[in-house]
Amino acid sequence: MANHKSSIKRIRQTRTATLRNRYYGKTTRNAVRKLRALTSKEEAVVLYKKVSGMLDKLAKKNVIHKNKANNLKSKLALHINKL
């Protein structure tokens, strides 16, 4: 167990950040799945803009790697263009 006040605080902060990151990561993954399931190009274009922003935000916060975000956006754009 931690003995210092600062380490106890870091444990609390880390737990909070982990829960927040897990929530936003899961929300984004569900949005990506929803986008891949769409068959209407108009709906997909609207949702792509939101999902793209979510991925960029996760990459900025280091929840996912920036290259992973870019790869996902690229694959989703290809998917939309095929519709």
CSV table of C-alpha atoms in Angstrom, one decimal:
chain,number,residue,atom,x,y,z
A,1,MET,CA,0.0,0.0,0.0
A,2,ALA,CA,1.2,3.5,-0.7
A,3,ASN,CA,2.7,5.4,2.2
A,4,HIS,CA,2.9,8.9,0.8
A,5,LYS,CA,0.1,11.4,0.4
A,6,SER,CA,1.2,12.1,-3.2
A,7,SER,CA,1.2,8.5,-4.2
A,8,ILE,CA,-2.3,8.0,-2.7
A,9,LYS,CA,-3.5,11.0,-4.7
A,10,ARG,CA,-1.8,9.6,-7.9
A,11,ILE,CA,-3.6,6.3,-7.4
A,12,ARG,CA,-7.0,8.1,-7.1
A,13,GLN,CA,-6.2,10.3,-10.2
A,14,THR,CA,-5.1,7.3,-12.2
A,15,ARG,CA,-8.2,5.3,-11.4
A,16,THR,CA,-10.4,8.2,-12.5
A,17,ALA,CA,-8.5,8.7,-15.7
A,18,THR,CA,-8.6,5.0,-16.5
A,19,LEU,CA,-12.4,4.8,-16.1
A,20,ARG,CA,-12.8,8.0,-18.2
A,21,ASN,CA,-10.5,6.6,-21.0
A,22,ARG,CA,-12.2,3.2,-20.9
A,23,TYR,CA,-15.6,4.9,-21.3
A,24,TYR,CA,-14.6,7.1,-24.3
A,25,GLY,CA,-12.7,4.2,-25.9
A,26,LYS,CA,-15.7,1.9,-25.7
A,27,THR,CA,-18.0,4.6,-27.0
A,28,THR,CA,-15.8,5.3,-29.9
A,29,ARG,CA,-15.5,1.6,-30.8
A,30,ASN,CA,-19.3,1.2,-30.7
A,31,ALA,CA,-19.6,4.2,-33.0
A,32,VAL,CA,-17.1,2.7,-35.5
A,33,ARG,CA,-19.1,-0.6,-35.5
A,34,LYS,CA,-22.3,1.4,-36.1
A,35,LEU,CA,-20.6,3.2,-39.0
A,36,ARG,CA,-19.4,0.0,-40.6
A,37,ALA,CA,-22.9,-1.5,-40.4
A,38,LEU,CA,-24.5,1.4,-42.2
A,39,THR,CA,-25.6,1.0,-45.8
A,40,SER,CA,-26.8,4.5,-46.5
A,41,LYS,CA,-24.1,6.8,-47.8
A,42,GLU,CA,-25.7,10.0,-46.5
A,43,GLU,CA,-26.0,8.7,-43.0
A,44,ALA,CA,-22.5,7.3,-43.1
A,45,VAL,CA,-21.0,10.6,-44.2
A,46,VAL,CA,-22.7,12.4,-41.3
A,47,LEU,CA,-21.6,9.8,-38.7
A,48,TYR,CA,-18.0,9.7,-40.2
A,49,LYS,CA,-17.5,13.3,-39.2
A,50,LYS,CA,-18.4,12.6,-35.6
A,51,VAL,CA,-16.4,9.3,-35.4
A,52,SER,CA,-13.4,11.0,-37.0
A,53,GLY,CA,-13.4,13.7,-34.3
A,54,MET,CA,-13.8,11.1,-31.6
A,55,LEU,CA,-10.8,9.2,-32.9
A,56,ASP,CA,-8.7,12.3,-33.1
A,57,LYS,CA,-9.6,13.2,-29.5
A,58,LEU,CA,-8.6,9.7,-28.3
A,59,ALA,CA,-5.3,10.0,-30.1
A,60,LYS,CA,-4.7,13.5,-28.7
A,61,LYS,CA,-5.3,12.2,-25.2
A,62,ASN,CA,-3.0,9.1,-25.8
A,63,VAL,CA,-5.8,6.6,-25.3
A,64,ILE,CA,-5.0,5.2,-28.7
A,65,HIS,CA,-2.0,5.7,-30.9
A,66,LYS,CA,-2.2,8.4,-33.5
A,67,ASN,CA,-1.4,6.0,-36.3
A,68,LYS,CA,-4.2,3.7,-35.2
A,69,ALA,CA,-6.6,6.6,-35.3
A,70,ASN,CA,-5.4,7.5,-38.8
A,71,ASN,CA,-5.6,3.9,-40.0
A,72,LEU,CA,-9.2,3.6,-38.7
A,73,LYS,CA,-10.2,6.8,-40.3
A,74,SER,CA,-8.7,5.7,-43.6
A,75,LYS,CA,-10.5,2.4,-43.6
A,76,LEU,CA,-13.8,4.0,-42.7
A,77,ALA,CA,-13.4,6.5,-45.5
A,78,LEU,CA,-12.7,3.7,-48.0
A,79,HIS,CA,-15.8,1.9,-46.7
A,80,ILE,CA,-18.0,5.1,-47.2
A,81,ASN,CA,-16.6,5.6,-50.7
A,82,LYS,CA,-17.7,2.0,-51.6
A,83,LEU,CA,-21.3,2.7,-50.6
